[in-house]
Coordinates of C-alpha atoms in Angstrom, one line a residue:
Chain K
M264 CA 101.3 115.0 131.9
A265 CA 101.5 112.7 129.2
Q266 CA 99.4 110.5 127.9
L267 CA 101.5 107.2 127.2
V268 CA 98.7 105.3 124.3
E269 CA 100.7 102.3 123.5
I270 CA 100.1 101.2 118.9
D271 CA 101.2 98.2 117.1
D272 CA 99.1 98.7 113.6
A273 CA 101.7 100.9 111.5
A274 CA 98.4 102.1 109.6
D275 CA 97.2 103.6 112.8
P276 CA 96.4 107.2 111.7
R277 CA 97.3 109.1 115.2
L278 CA 100.6 108.5 113.4
A279 CA 100.0 109.8 110.6
D280 CA 102.5 113.3 112.3
Y281 CA 105.4 111.5 111.2
R282 CA 105.1 108.9 108.1
D283 CA 107.9 108.6 105.7
L284 CA 110.3 111.4 107.5
R285 CA 112.9 110.8 103.9
D286 CA 110.8 111.6 101.2
V287 CA 111.2 115.3 101.3
E288 CA 108.3 116.5 98.7
L289 CA 105.4 114.6 101.2
R290 CA 107.4 116.3 105.0
K291 CA 107.5 119.5 102.9
H292 CA 102.9 119.6 101.8
L293 CA 102.6 117.6 104.6
E294 CA 104.0 119.8 107.5
A295 CA 103.1 123.1 106.5
T296 CA 99.5 121.9 105.8
H297 CA 99.6 121.7 109.4
G298 CA 101.8 123.6 110.6
L299 CA 104.0 121.2 112.7
F300 CA 107.7 120.6 112.1
L301 CA 109.8 117.3 114.1
A302 CA 112.0 117.2 116.0
E303 CA 114.1 114.3 116.5
G304 CA 116.7 112.8 119.8
E305 CA 116.4 113.9 123.3
K306 CA 117.8 116.7 123.2
V307 CA 116.2 118.5 120.5
V308 CA 113.2 117.5 121.5
R309 CA 114.0 119.2 125.0
R310 CA 115.4 122.4 123.1
A311 CA 112.8 122.5 120.7
V312 CA 110.0 122.0 123.8
E313 CA 111.4 125.2 126.1
A314 CA 112.0 127.2 122.7
G315 CA 108.1 127.2 123.0
H316 CA 107.0 124.9 120.3
T317 CA 103.2 123.0 121.8
P318 CA 103.8 118.8 121.6
R319 CA 101.2 118.2 119.4
S320 CA 102.3 114.0 119.8
F321 CA 105.7 112.1 121.1
L322 CA 106.8 108.9 119.5
M323 CA 108.6 106.5 120.7
A324 CA 110.1 103.2 122.3
P325 CA 109.9 102.4 125.4
R326 CA 113.8 102.6 126.2
W327 CA 113.4 105.9 124.9
L328 CA 111.3 107.3 128.2
D329 CA 113.7 107.9 131.2
G330 CA 115.5 110.7 129.0
L331 CA 112.3 112.1 128.6
A332 CA 110.6 111.4 131.5
D333 CA 110.9 115.5 132.6
V334 CA 109.7 116.5 129.9
L335 CA 106.5 114.3 129.5
E336 CA 105.5 115.6 133.2
R337 CA 104.4 118.7 131.9
S338 CA 103.8 118.3 128.2
E339 CA 99.6 117.5 127.2
A340 CA 99.9 115.4 124.8
P341 CA 99.4 112.5 123.6
C342 CA 103.4 110.2 124.0
Y343 CA 102.3 106.7 121.5
V344 CA 104.4 103.8 123.0
V345 CA 105.7 101.9 119.8
S346 CA 108.5 99.2 118.6
E347 CA 111.8 100.6 117.2
A348 CA 110.7 98.2 114.2
L349 CA 107.4 100.2 114.1
A350 CA 109.0 103.4 114.0
E351 CA 111.8 102.5 111.9
Q352 CA 108.3 101.4 109.7
V353 CA 106.0 104.5 110.0
T354 CA 108.7 106.9 109.3
G355 CA 111.2 104.8 106.6
F356 CA 114.1 104.9 108.6
H357 CA 116.2 103.4 112.0
V358 CA 115.8 106.2 114.2
H359 CA 118.6 105.5 115.6
R360 CA 118.5 108.8 118.3
G361 CA 116.0 108.3 119.6
A362 CA 112.2 109.9 121.0
L363 CA 110.7 111.8 117.9
A364 CA 107.7 114.5 118.4
S365 CA 105.6 117.0 116.2
L366 CA 105.5 120.5 117.8
E367 CA 103.1 123.6 116.3
R368 CA 105.1 125.7 114.5
R369 CA 104.3 129.1 115.5
P370 CA 103.6 132.6 113.6
L371 CA 107.2 134.3 112.5
P372 CA 108.2 137.2 114.3
S373 CA 108.7 140.1 112.4
L374 CA 111.7 142.4 110.9
D375 CA 111.4 144.6 113.9
E376 CA 111.0 142.3 116.7
V377 CA 114.5 139.7 115.4
L378 CA 115.9 142.9 114.6
A379 CA 116.6 144.8 117.7
G380 CA 119.6 145.5 119.2
A381 CA 120.5 143.5 116.3
R382 CA 123.9 144.5 115.1
S383 CA 125.3 141.1 113.5
V384 CA 122.8 139.3 111.1
L385 CA 122.6 136.6 108.2
V386 CA 120.6 137.0 105.3
L387 CA 119.8 134.6 103.3
E388 CA 118.2 134.2 99.5
D389 CA 117.5 130.9 97.7
L390 CA 119.3 128.2 99.5
V391 CA 118.0 124.8 98.8
D392 CA 120.1 122.3 101.1
H393 CA 118.4 121.9 104.3
T394 CA 121.9 120.6 105.8
N395 CA 123.0 123.9 104.3
V396 CA 121.3 126.2 106.4
G397 CA 121.0 124.1 108.8
A398 CA 125.4 124.9 109.2
I399 CA 124.7 128.0 109.1
L400 CA 122.4 129.1 111.5
R401 CA 124.9 126.9 114.0
S402 CA 128.4 129.2 112.4
G403 CA 126.4 131.9 112.7
A404 CA 125.0 131.3 116.8
A405 CA 128.4 130.5 117.6
L406 CA 130.5 133.3 115.7
G407 CA 128.5 135.8 117.5
F408 CA 125.8 136.5 115.0
D409 CA 122.4 137.8 116.6
A410 CA 119.6 137.3 113.9
V411 CA 119.0 135.3 110.5
L412 CA 116.4 137.1 108.2
L413 CA 115.9 134.7 104.8
A414 CA 114.0 135.6 101.7
P415 CA 111.2 133.7 100.6
R416 CA 112.2 130.9 98.8
C417 CA 114.9 129.8 101.6
A418 CA 115.1 126.4 102.2
D419 CA 112.9 125.8 106.0
P420 CA 114.9 126.0 109.1
L421 CA 112.4 123.8 110.7
Y422 CA 112.2 120.9 108.8
R423 CA 114.3 118.3 110.6
R424 CA 117.7 117.0 109.0
A425 CA 118.1 121.9 108.7
I426 CA 117.0 121.2 113.1
K427 CA 119.6 119.2 113.1
V428 CA 122.9 120.1 111.6
A429 CA 121.8 123.2 113.4
M430 CA 122.3 121.4 116.9
G431 CA 119.7 124.0 118.4
A432 CA 120.6 127.0 117.2
V433 CA 117.5 127.0 115.5
F434 CA 114.9 127.7 118.6
S435 CA 118.5 130.1 120.3
L436 CA 119.2 132.6 117.4
P437 CA 116.2 134.9 116.6
W438 CA 115.1 134.7 112.4
T439 CA 112.5 135.4 110.1
R440 CA 111.1 135.1 107.1
L441 CA 111.7 138.4 105.2
P442 CA 108.2 139.5 103.5
D443 CA 109.5 141.2 100.2
W444 CA 112.3 140.1 98.9
Y445 CA 112.9 143.1 95.6
D446 CA 113.7 145.5 98.1
A447 CA 114.6 143.9 101.4
L448 CA 118.5 144.9 100.9
V449 CA 117.3 147.9 100.1
D450 CA 114.6 148.3 103.6
L451 CA 117.1 147.1 105.6
G452 CA 120.5 149.5 104.7
E453 CA 117.3 151.9 105.7
R454 CA 117.2 149.7 109.0
G455 CA 120.9 151.6 109.4
F456 CA 122.3 148.1 108.5
T457 CA 125.5 148.3 105.9
T458 CA 124.5 145.1 103.3
V459 CA 126.9 142.5 102.8
A460 CA 126.7 141.0 99.4
L461 CA 130.0 138.0 99.1
T462 CA 129.4 137.2 96.2
L463 CA 131.9 136.8 93.0
A464 CA 131.6 139.8 91.6
E465 CA 134.4 142.0 89.9
D466 CA 133.0 144.9 92.2
A467 CA 134.6 143.0 95.1
V468 CA 136.8 143.4 97.3
P469 CA 137.8 141.3 100.4
I470 CA 135.6 140.8 103.2
E471 CA 137.9 142.0 105.7
E472 CA 138.5 145.4 103.8
A473 CA 134.8 145.2 103.5
V474 CA 133.2 144.7 106.9
R475 CA 136.6 146.8 108.4
G476 CA 134.9 149.4 111.1
L477 CA 131.2 149.3 110.4
D478 CA 128.7 149.5 113.1
K479 CA 125.7 147.0 111.6
V480 CA 126.0 144.7 109.2
A481 CA 123.8 142.6 107.3
L482 CA 126.1 139.5 105.2
V483 CA 123.7 138.4 102.3
L484 CA 124.7 135.1 101.1
G485 CA 122.9 133.7 97.9
S486 CA 121.7 129.9 97.0
E487 CA 124.5 126.6 96.9
G488 CA 124.2 127.2 92.7
H489 CA 124.1 129.6 91.1
G490 CA 124.5 132.4 94.6
L491 CA 122.9 135.8 94.5
S492 CA 119.8 136.8 92.5
A493 CA 121.6 140.6 90.2
R494 CA 118.8 142.4 91.9
W495 CA 120.4 141.4 96.1
E496 CA 123.9 141.7 94.2
Q497 CA 123.8 145.2 93.0
S498 CA 121.7 146.2 95.1
A499 CA 123.8 145.6 98.2
A500 CA 125.9 148.5 100.0
K501 CA 129.5 145.7 99.6
R502 CA 130.2 143.0 97.7
A503 CA 133.3 141.0 99.7
I504 CA 135.0 138.0 98.4
I505 CA 136.4 135.3 100.6
P506 CA 140.3 135.8 98.6
M507 CA 140.8 131.9 97.6
A508 CA 143.6 130.1 95.8
A509 CA 144.6 130.6 92.4
G510 CA 141.9 128.4 90.0
I511 CA 139.6 127.6 92.2
D512 CA 137.0 129.7 93.0
S513 CA 134.5 128.5 95.4
L514 CA 134.0 127.3 98.6
N515 CA 131.1 125.5 100.0
V516 CA 128.3 128.1 100.7
A517 CA 128.2 126.7 104.7
A518 CA 131.9 126.9 104.4
A519 CA 132.6 129.6 102.9
T520 CA 129.7 131.8 105.9
A521 CA 131.9 130.2 108.9
V522 CA 134.8 132.2 107.5
A523 CA 133.0 135.8 106.6
C524 CA 131.2 135.0 110.2
Y525 CA 134.8 135.2 111.4
V526 CA 135.7 137.6 110.6
T527 CA 132.6 139.6 110.2
A528 CA 133.2 139.4 114.1
R529 CA 135.7 141.0 114.5
R530 CA 135.3 143.3 112.4
Chain F
M294 CA 138.4 104.6 72.6
A295 CA 135.8 102.7 74.8
Q296 CA 133.8 99.3 73.4
L297 CA 129.7 99.8 74.2
V298 CA 128.3 97.9 75.3
E299 CA 124.6 97.4 76.6
I300 CA 123.4 95.9 78.8
D301 CA 119.7 95.5 79.8
D302 CA 120.2 93.0 82.6
A303 CA 120.0 93.9 86.0
A304 CA 121.2 90.3 87.4
D305 CA 124.3 91.0 84.9
P306 CA 127.5 90.5 86.7
R307 CA 129.8 92.9 85.0
L308 CA 127.8 95.5 87.0
A309 CA 128.6 93.9 89.7
D310 CA 130.6 97.3 91.0
Y311 CA 127.9 99.9 90.7
R312 CA 126.2 97.6 93.3
D313 CA 124.4 99.3 95.9
L314 CA 125.8 102.5 95.9
R315 CA 123.5 103.7 98.5
D316 CA 124.8 101.0 101.1
V317 CA 127.9 102.2 102.7
E318 CA 129.3 99.2 104.4
L319 CA 128.3 97.0 101.7
R320 CA 130.4 98.9 99.7
K321 CA 133.4 99.7 101.8
H322 CA 134.0 96.4 101.5
L323 CA 133.6 96.1 97.6
E324 CA 135.6 98.9 97.4
A325 CA 138.1 98.0 99.3
T326 CA 138.2 94.2 98.2
H327 CA 138.1 95.5 94.7
G328 CA 141.4 98.7 94.9
L329 CA 138.4 101.2 93.9
F330 CA 136.2 103.6 93.0
L331 CA 133.0 105.6 91.8
A332 CA 133.3 108.5 90.8
E333 CA 129.9 110.2 89.5
G334 CA 129.2 113.1 87.3
E335 CA 130.3 114.1 84.0
K336 CA 132.7 116.8 85.2
V337 CA 134.2 114.5 88.4
V338 CA 134.0 111.7 85.9
R339 CA 136.7 113.2 83.9
R340 CA 138.5 115.1 86.9
A341 CA 139.6 111.4 88.2
V342 CA 140.5 110.0 84.5
E343 CA 142.7 113.7 84.5
A344 CA 144.0 112.7 87.4
G345 CA 145.6 109.8 86.8
H346 CA 142.7 106.9 87.7
T347 CA 142.7 104.1 85.3
P348 CA 138.7 103.5 84.2
R349 CA 138.0 100.0 85.1
S350 CA 134.6 100.6 83.0
F351 CA 131.6 103.1 82.7
L352 CA 128.6 102.6 83.5
M353 CA 126.1 105.2 81.6
A354 CA 122.3 106.5 79.9
P355 CA 122.4 106.9 76.1
R356 CA 122.0 110.0 76.5
W357 CA 125.2 110.8 78.4
L358 CA 128.0 109.8 76.1
D359 CA 128.1 112.4 74.6
G360 CA 129.6 114.2 77.5
L361 CA 132.1 111.9 77.8
A362 CA 133.2 111.4 74.3
D363 CA 136.5 112.4 74.9
V364 CA 137.4 110.8 78.3
L365 CA 135.7 107.3 76.4
E366 CA 138.3 107.9 73.1
R367 CA 140.7 107.8 76.0
S368 CA 140.5 104.7 77.5
E369 CA 140.3 101.3 76.7
A370 CA 137.9 100.3 79.6
P371 CA 134.1 99.2 78.5
C372 CA 130.8 101.6 78.7
Y373 CA 128.0 99.4 79.8
V374 CA 124.7 101.5 78.1
V375 CA 122.0 101.1 79.9
S376 CA 118.5 102.7 80.5
E377 CA 118.2 105.4 83.4
A378 CA 115.8 102.5 85.2
L379 CA 118.9 100.1 84.8
A380 CA 120.7 102.0 86.8
E381 CA 118.9 102.8 88.9
Q382 CA 118.1 99.3 89.7
V383 CA 121.3 99.1 90.3
T384 CA 122.5 101.5 91.8
G385 CA 119.4 101.9 94.3
F386 CA 118.7 105.6 93.5
H387 CA 118.4 108.4 90.7
V388 CA 121.6 109.2 88.7
H389 CA 120.3 112.3 88.3
R390 CA 124.0 113.8 88.0
G391 CA 125.1 111.3 84.5
A392 CA 127.5 109.3 84.0
L393 CA 129.6 106.9 86.6
A394 CA 132.6 105.4 86.3
S395 CA 134.4 103.1 87.8
L396 CA 137.8 103.6 88.3
E397 CA 141.4 101.6 90.2
R398 CA 142.5 103.3 93.1
R399 CA 146.7 104.0 93.0
P400 CA 149.0 103.2 95.8
L401 CA 149.0 106.6 98.6
P402 CA 151.6 108.6 98.1
S403 CA 154.6 108.8 100.8
L404 CA 153.9 111.1 103.8
D405 CA 158.0 112.4 102.0
E406 CA 156.3 112.6 99.0
V407 CA 153.1 114.6 100.1
L408 CA 155.2 116.5 102.3
A409 CA 157.5 117.8 99.3
G410 CA 157.4 121.4 99.6
A411 CA 154.5 121.9 101.7
R412 CA 154.6 124.6 104.3
S413 CA 150.3 124.5 105.3
V414 CA 149.0 120.7 106.1
L415 CA 145.2 119.7 107.5
V416 CA 145.3 116.5 110.4
L417 CA 142.4 114.5 110.1
E418 CA 142.7 112.0 113.5
D419 CA 138.8 110.2 113.0
L420 CA 136.1 112.1 111.7
V421 CA 134.1 109.2 110.3
D422 CA 131.7 111.7 108.4
H423 CA 132.3 111.5 104.3
T424 CA 130.5 115.2 104.4
N425 CA 133.0 116.2 106.3
V426 CA 135.7 114.4 104.9
G427 CA 135.0 115.8 101.2
A428 CA 134.2 119.5 102.5
I429 CA 136.5 120.0 104.4
L430 CA 139.7 118.7 102.0
R431 CA 137.5 121.3 99.2
S432 CA 137.9 123.9 101.6
G433 CA 141.6 122.9 102.3
A434 CA 142.1 123.6 99.1
A435 CA 140.8 127.1 98.5
L436 CA 142.2 128.6 101.3
G437 CA 145.9 127.5 99.9
F438 CA 146.8 124.8 101.9
D439 CA 149.7 122.6 100.4
A440 CA 148.2 118.7 102.2
V441 CA 146.2 116.8 103.9
L442 CA 147.0 113.4 106.4
L443 CA 144.8 111.3 107.2
A444 CA 144.7 109.3 110.8
P445 CA 144.7 105.2 109.6
R446 CA 140.3 105.4 111.2
C447 CA 140.0 108.3 109.4
A448 CA 137.0 108.0 106.8
D449 CA 137.7 107.2 102.8
P450 CA 137.9 110.5 100.5
L451 CA 137.6 109.2 97.9
Y452 CA 134.1 107.4 98.2
R453 CA 131.7 108.8 96.9
R454 CA 129.6 111.0 98.6
A455 CA 133.3 113.0 100.0
I456 CA 133.6 112.8 96.1
K457 CA 131.8 114.3 95.6
V458 CA 131.7 117.2 98.5
A459 CA 135.4 117.9 97.6
M460 CA 133.8 119.4 93.7
G461 CA 137.3 117.7 92.1
A462 CA 139.8 118.8 95.1
V463 CA 140.3 115.2 96.4
F464 CA 141.6 115.0 93.3
S465 CA 143.7 118.3 92.6
L466 CA 145.4 118.2 96.3
P467 CA 148.1 116.3 98.1
W468 CA 146.3 113.2 100.8
T469 CA 147.7 110.7 102.5
R470 CA 147.4 108.0 104.7
L471 CA 150.0 108.2 108.2
P472 CA 151.7 105.0 108.7
D473 CA 151.3 105.2 112.7
W474 CA 148.7 106.8 114.4
Y475 CA 150.6 107.1 117.6
D476 CA 153.0 109.1 116.8
A477 CA 151.9 110.3 114.4
L478 CA 152.2 114.7 115.4
V479 CA 156.1 113.8 117.0
D480 CA 157.1 113.0 113.0
L481 CA 155.4 115.8 111.6
G482 CA 157.3 118.2 114.9
E483 CA 160.7 116.4 113.7
R484 CA 159.7 117.8 110.1
G485 CA 159.7 121.2 111.1
F486 CA 155.7 121.5 110.8
T487 CA 154.4 123.4 114.5
T488 CA 151.1 121.6 114.5
V489 CA 148.5 123.5 116.4
A490 CA 145.1 121.0 117.7
L491 CA 141.7 122.7 117.1
T492 CA 140.5 121.6 120.2
L493 CA 138.2 123.2 123.7
A494 CA 140.8 122.4 125.4
E495 CA 141.5 124.5 128.7
D496 CA 144.6 125.9 127.5
A497 CA 143.5 126.4 124.3
V498 CA 144.7 129.6 123.3
P499 CA 142.6 131.2 120.3
I500 CA 143.8 130.0 116.5
E501 CA 145.3 133.8 116.1
E502 CA 147.0 133.7 118.4
A503 CA 148.9 130.4 117.8
V504 CA 149.4 131.0 114.4
R505 CA 150.4 134.0 114.1
G506 CA 154.2 134.2 112.4
L507 CA 154.5 129.5 112.0
D508 CA 157.1 128.8 109.2
K509 CA 155.1 124.8 108.4
V510 CA 152.1 124.5 110.6
A511 CA 150.2 121.1 110.7
L512 CA 146.8 122.8 112.0
V513 CA 145.2 119.2 113.6
L514 CA 141.0 118.1 113.9
G515 CA 139.3 115.7 116.2
S516 CA 136.0 113.4 115.4
E517 CA 133.0 114.4 114.7
G518 CA 131.5 113.1 118.4
H519 CA 134.7 113.0 121.0
G520 CA 137.2 115.5 119.2
L521 CA 140.3 114.5 119.4
S522 CA 142.6 112.1 121.1
A523 CA 144.0 112.7 124.6
R524 CA 146.6 110.8 123.0
W525 CA 146.9 113.2 119.5
E526 CA 145.8 116.8 121.8
Q527 CA 149.2 116.8 124.4
S528 CA 151.8 115.9 121.5
A529 CA 150.6 118.7 119.5
A530 CA 153.2 121.3 120.4
K531 CA 149.9 124.4 120.8
R532 CA 146.1 123.9 121.6
A533 CA 144.5 126.8 118.9
I534 CA 140.1 127.8 120.4
I535 CA 138.0 129.5 117.7
P536 CA 137.1 132.0 120.2
M537 CA 132.3 131.6 120.5
A538 CA 130.0 133.0 122.1
A539 CA 128.8 132.7 125.3
G540 CA 127.5 129.3 125.9
I541 CA 128.2 128.2 122.7
D542 CA 130.5 125.1 122.8
S543 CA 131.0 124.6 119.5
L544 CA 131.1 124.7 115.1
N545 CA 131.0 121.4 112.9
V546 CA 134.2 120.2 112.3
A547 CA 134.6 122.3 108.6
A548 CA 132.2 124.8 109.3
A549 CA 135.7 124.7 112.7
T550 CA 138.2 123.2 109.9
A551 CA 137.5 126.5 107.1
V552 CA 138.3 129.4 109.4
A553 CA 141.3 127.6 110.8
C554 CA 142.9 127.6 107.8
Y555 CA 141.5 130.8 106.5
V556 CA 142.9 132.4 110.1
T557 CA 146.1 130.6 109.5
A558 CA 146.6 131.0 106.0
R559 CA 147.1 134.3 106.8
R560 CA 149.6 134.3 110.0

């Protein structure tokens, strides 16, 4: 049973995990250093715990305690009980979704584990926007993809905003970081995946045509600004495009991914 | 030629249009009262002006003047030249995209004008998130839709965040507000559109099947939280679903719209 600890001082060092949640750079540093991540709201906290992440602590106002009673019952981590005003003061925003929890990250699974049995996987190069990464995880899970692989510089799926947008998919869909950027697609090819890069390259064919009849597919997506690196674009087995209206050459990467996942799932 | 006016006092009343751009409620009130909207960044400002919106004023730091020289050349509105620090002080955020402009809204076109010649239209009920509205406009434009109709309570496409996410589609894709909520879909039916509501309703059929062979289609989307109202769900001619993985019952509305637009465009 989590021990309830009332705190009324925003400077209390036990609240360190919850400081300045809107300061992206500070949070990246703090979360990496301490190997933690933040979950926000009753549903997300519950999913994170059920996915096997050990809570370091909980932070909530008294009226949020009941909703997570079962989770607190089974945890040994302290639960800091604070006023909503204090929660806002510490985190830097109005915590309207209720409970927060700080949880331990776990070692990322190996590529072998994540790819075992997978037939459709998403491969994200250097997406910088946490909302996009979260939305892509959600779409991948909903549209029948089996795993997500992230290039070393891709944004963190366990960042608070990404978790929120992913609606729990970050805990249900297997994902990991690619150990190597340069030969990542070559390696996937050797593992039996046809790598299909979404791009505006001249030799790109419509996505339906590119994936038709393929067995194991790895759909490869590039960053928001510049798209795929030349290395990935050229080392993919196929280049595909989502046909678009004349004069318009781009969809948001999350929208493009949803369309490509839908089409690929029906190959 | 726009007159350049240097301002070094954040309290100068001429900067009123640019105050507190992150305060959503304040902005809604201010923009509605004065019939204005804000455009941010050289590209968006240029597109807004080219789409026929009259500038009330511009706000920029000296180093952004060159990029918009042609637009300023053709405008009679004042251009307030301020330091970047002052711009940040007035707007409440670091204006990293450069120039801002305050422009006049125009009377919304009639339903007849927007629907003239249209074969594929999107109809949005009460979407509250400006990012979603912007993303949907962008996807609709890219995937070949002809117009967008908004229920009376749907979020504003001319809100700064929506414009930014739409990447200009708000100025290129015809859109308007529906004059009547209750009978909106009945009215579209009488105008020859088959209304297809995206929903998780029991009698929903896969979207590909729902739109196959249809001529004029109106794709109907509900709000982020609760989906469509019962009235709209029931008054649509067809109910359609995007088939999803077992155990997962929803896509983000912007992702779902992208998939539905793609499928509908290929009917």
